[in-house]
Amino acid sequence: MPPHCDSLDGPVVVAAKQAIEAGRVDLVLPFVPADGETEVTKAFDETMALRGQSPEVAAFADRWFFETVVRVHRAGEGAPYTGLKPAGLDVGPVIPVAERALETGSPDELVRVLQDVIADQVKHRLEHALQLEADVDAGVPQAREYVEAMLGLQVWSHKLYLAARASAHGGEHHHEG
């Protein structure tokens, strides 16, 4: 996944900031698995207790809380924690479009972006395989190249199908439909 959940302007840290500002840990708990709630709540309570000491201590405590929440969130995704990333990183073209879909309630732009990418990839991979097929009788090396491209299209298509039906974080659950 592109840097998003672990960035300072990503949804997990944004929720952690809102929790601190409101004094309500429940605002960030939806971003962590149930078995991480105790750790996050304890870190929240400790952060809130330290914040009144000085602006420097508050900034340090807040950062520690953000790191804790992101680490627990990433563990819930089955992903390693590699530290907080700076705000403003390129998250690629799809996440902002997905965020707009959530804001507007319309899937149209996101569907269009994903369809365009898939269509371009299918055309490219198919054309490549068909070009190689023309030389399949030239010898085993050429036939191998074709087989690799032909099977590559099939395997890529299957993986894309599975990814489209998988849960958001790669678990075994999938959307029926």
Short mmCIF file of C-alpha atoms in Angstrom, two decimals:
data_model
loop_
_atom_site.label_atom_id
_atom_site.label_comp_id
_atom_site.label_asym_id
_atom_site.label_seq_id
_atom_site.Cartn_x
_atom_site.Cartn_y
_atom_site.Cartn_z
CA MET A 1 0.00 0.00 0.00
CA PRO A 2 1.29 3.49 -0.72
CA PRO A 3 2.24 5.61 2.27
CA HIS A 4 -1.09 6.63 3.64
CA CYS A 5 -2.13 5.05 6.90
CA ASP A 6 1.31 5.64 8.36
CA SER A 7 1.77 9.24 7.22
CA LEU A 8 1.30 12.30 9.39
CA ASP A 9 -1.58 13.44 7.19
CA GLY A 10 -3.11 9.99 6.77
CA PRO A 11 -6.45 8.99 8.24
CA VAL A 12 -5.01 7.19 11.29
CA VAL A 13 -2.97 10.16 12.51
CA VAL A 14 -5.78 12.57 11.63
CA ALA A 15 -8.12 10.52 13.84
CA ALA A 16 -5.48 10.41 16.60
CA LYS A 17 -5.18 14.21 16.47
CA GLN A 18 -8.95 14.55 16.66
CA ALA A 19 -9.02 12.20 19.65
CA ILE A 20 -6.42 14.31 21.47
CA GLU A 21 -8.14 17.59 20.61
CA ALA A 22 -11.52 16.29 21.79
CA GLY A 23 -10.11 14.32 24.73
CA ARG A 24 -11.93 11.23 23.44
CA VAL A 25 -9.98 8.06 22.66
CA ASP A 26 -13.07 6.54 21.03
CA LEU A 27 -12.46 8.75 17.98
CA VAL A 28 -9.32 6.77 17.10
CA LEU A 29 -10.32 3.29 18.31
CA PRO A 30 -12.11 2.36 15.04
CA PHE A 31 -8.68 2.49 13.37
CA VAL A 32 -7.23 -0.26 15.56
CA PRO A 33 -8.29 -3.88 15.98
CA ALA A 34 -10.28 -4.77 19.08
CA ASP A 35 -7.28 -6.53 20.63
CA GLY A 36 -5.30 -3.29 20.35
CA GLU A 37 -7.80 -1.08 22.17
CA THR A 38 -6.23 -1.54 25.61
CA GLU A 39 -2.77 -0.51 24.41
CA VAL A 40 -4.10 2.51 22.52
CA THR A 41 -6.31 3.60 25.41
CA LYS A 42 -3.38 3.34 27.84
CA ALA A 43 -1.17 5.35 25.47
CA PHE A 44 -3.95 7.93 25.09
CA ASP A 45 -4.34 8.31 28.85
CA GLU A 46 -0.57 8.69 29.29
CA THR A 47 -0.40 11.22 26.46
CA MET A 48 -3.23 13.27 27.89
CA ALA A 49 -1.57 13.25 31.33
CA LEU A 50 1.71 14.56 29.87
CA ARG A 51 0.27 17.23 27.57
CA GLY A 52 -0.14 19.87 30.27
CA GLN A 53 3.55 19.96 31.22
CA SER A 54 4.87 22.10 28.35
CA PRO A 55 4.43 22.55 24.60
CA GLU A 56 7.58 20.47 24.01
CA VAL A 57 6.37 17.62 26.20
CA ALA A 58 2.93 17.78 24.55
CA ALA A 59 4.49 17.54 21.07
CA PHE A 60 6.64 14.59 22.17
CA ALA A 61 3.67 12.82 23.81
CA ASP A 62 1.45 13.43 20.80
CA ARG A 63 4.06 12.00 18.43
CA TRP A 64 4.49 8.93 20.65
CA PHE A 65 0.70 8.46 20.64
CA PHE A 66 0.58 8.75 16.82
CA GLU A 67 3.34 6.16 16.53
CA THR A 68 1.54 3.83 18.91
CA VAL A 69 -1.77 4.10 17.08
CA VAL A 70 -0.19 3.62 13.66
CA ARG A 71 1.88 0.65 14.87
CA VAL A 72 -1.22 -1.04 16.34
CA HIS A 73 -3.23 -0.20 13.21
CA ARG A 74 -0.55 -1.68 10.92
CA ALA A 75 -0.35 -4.82 13.07
CA GLY A 76 -4.10 -5.19 12.63
CA GLU A 77 -3.55 -5.11 8.86
CA GLY A 78 -0.83 -7.74 9.20
CA ALA A 79 1.71 -5.18 8.00
CA PRO A 80 4.98 -4.13 9.63
CA TYR A 81 5.36 -0.77 11.31
CA THR A 82 8.17 1.14 9.64
CA GLY A 83 7.75 4.48 11.37
CA LEU A 84 5.67 7.55 10.70
CA LYS A 85 6.04 9.03 7.24
CA PRO A 86 5.98 12.77 6.58
CA ALA A 87 2.84 14.52 5.39
CA GLY A 88 2.43 15.29 1.73
CA LEU A 89 3.87 12.12 0.24
CA ASP A 90 2.61 10.95 -3.13
CA VAL A 91 -0.05 8.31 -2.47
CA GLY A 92 -0.58 7.63 -6.15
CA PRO A 93 -3.55 8.49 -8.30
CA VAL A 94 -6.17 6.19 -6.81
CA ILE A 95 -6.31 7.05 -3.09
CA PRO A 96 -7.32 10.70 -3.65
CA VAL A 97 -10.02 9.54 -6.05
CA ALA A 98 -11.24 6.95 -3.51
CA GLU A 99 -11.29 9.68 -0.86
CA ARG A 100 -13.39 11.89 -3.16
CA ALA A 101 -15.78 8.98 -3.73
CA LEU A 102 -16.22 8.71 0.03
CA GLU A 103 -16.76 12.47 0.33
CA THR A 104 -19.25 12.73 -2.54
CA GLY A 105 -20.91 9.34 -2.27
CA SER A 106 -20.38 8.81 -5.99
CA PRO A 107 -18.37 5.87 -7.33
CA ASP A 108 -18.24 7.24 -10.89
CA GLU A 109 -14.77 8.84 -10.93
CA LEU A 110 -13.18 5.92 -9.07
CA VAL A 111 -14.79 3.36 -11.36
CA ARG A 112 -13.60 5.34 -14.39
CA VAL A 113 -10.00 5.57 -13.13
CA LEU A 114 -9.84 1.87 -12.28
CA GLN A 115 -11.51 0.82 -15.54
CA ASP A 116 -9.07 2.94 -17.55
CA VAL A 117 -6.03 1.43 -15.82
CA ILE A 118 -7.33 -2.12 -16.24
CA ALA A 119 -8.31 -1.53 -19.87
CA ASP A 120 -4.86 -0.11 -20.68
CA GLN A 121 -3.10 -3.02 -18.97
CA VAL A 122 -5.27 -5.68 -20.62
CA LYS A 123 -4.72 -4.15 -24.06
CA HIS A 124 -0.97 -3.84 -23.54
CA ARG A 125 -0.53 -7.37 -22.18
CA LEU A 126 -2.78 -8.92 -24.84
CA GLU A 127 -1.08 -7.06 -27.69
CA HIS A 128 2.32 -8.12 -26.37
CA ALA A 129 1.26 -11.78 -26.22
CA LEU A 130 -0.27 -11.66 -29.68
CA GLN A 131 2.86 -10.06 -31.16
CA LEU A 132 4.97 -12.85 -29.65
CA GLU A 133 2.54 -15.50 -30.89
CA ALA A 134 3.33 -14.47 -34.47
CA ASP A 135 6.90 -15.74 -33.97
CA VAL A 136 6.07 -18.90 -32.03
CA ASP A 137 7.19 -21.16 -34.89
CA ALA A 138 10.61 -19.47 -35.11
CA GLY A 139 12.00 -21.65 -32.33
CA VAL A 140 11.80 -22.67 -28.71
CA PRO A 141 13.11 -19.34 -27.32
CA GLN A 142 10.40 -17.43 -29.19
CA ALA A 143 7.76 -19.95 -28.16
CA ARG A 144 8.88 -19.56 -24.53
CA GLU A 145 8.51 -15.78 -24.75
CA TYR A 146 4.98 -16.24 -26.05
CA VAL A 147 4.10 -18.78 -23.35
CA GLU A 148 5.45 -16.43 -20.67
CA ALA A 149 3.36 -13.53 -22.01
CA MET A 150 0.27 -15.70 -22.56
CA LEU A 151 0.41 -17.24 -19.09
CA GLY A 152 1.39 -13.86 -17.68
CA LEU A 153 -1.85 -12.34 -18.97
CA GLN A 154 -3.86 -15.20 -17.54
CA VAL A 155 -2.17 -15.16 -14.12
CA TRP A 156 -2.28 -11.36 -13.92
CA SER A 157 -6.00 -11.44 -14.77
CA HIS A 158 -6.66 -14.06 -12.12
CA LYS A 159 -4.71 -12.10 -9.47
CA LEU A 160 -6.56 -8.94 -10.39
CA TYR A 161 -9.87 -10.78 -10.08
CA LEU A 162 -8.89 -12.12 -6.65
CA ALA A 163 -7.64 -8.69 -5.54
CA ALA A 164 -10.90 -7.09 -6.64
CA ARG A 165 -12.85 -9.56 -4.51
CA ALA A 166 -10.50 -9.60 -1.49
CA SER A 167 -11.01 -7.71 1.74
CA ALA A 168 -9.44 -4.28 1.93
CA HIS A 169 -6.39 -5.48 3.84
CA GLY A 170 -5.76 -8.77 2.08
CA GLY A 171 -7.64 -11.11 4.38
CA GLU A 172 -9.60 -14.09 3.23
CA HIS A 173 -12.99 -12.40 3.31
CA HIS A 174 -14.33 -11.11 0.04
CA HIS A 175 -17.25 -9.25 -1.36
CA GLU A 176 -19.86 -11.44 -3.00
CA GLY A 177 -21.41 -9.94 -6.05
#
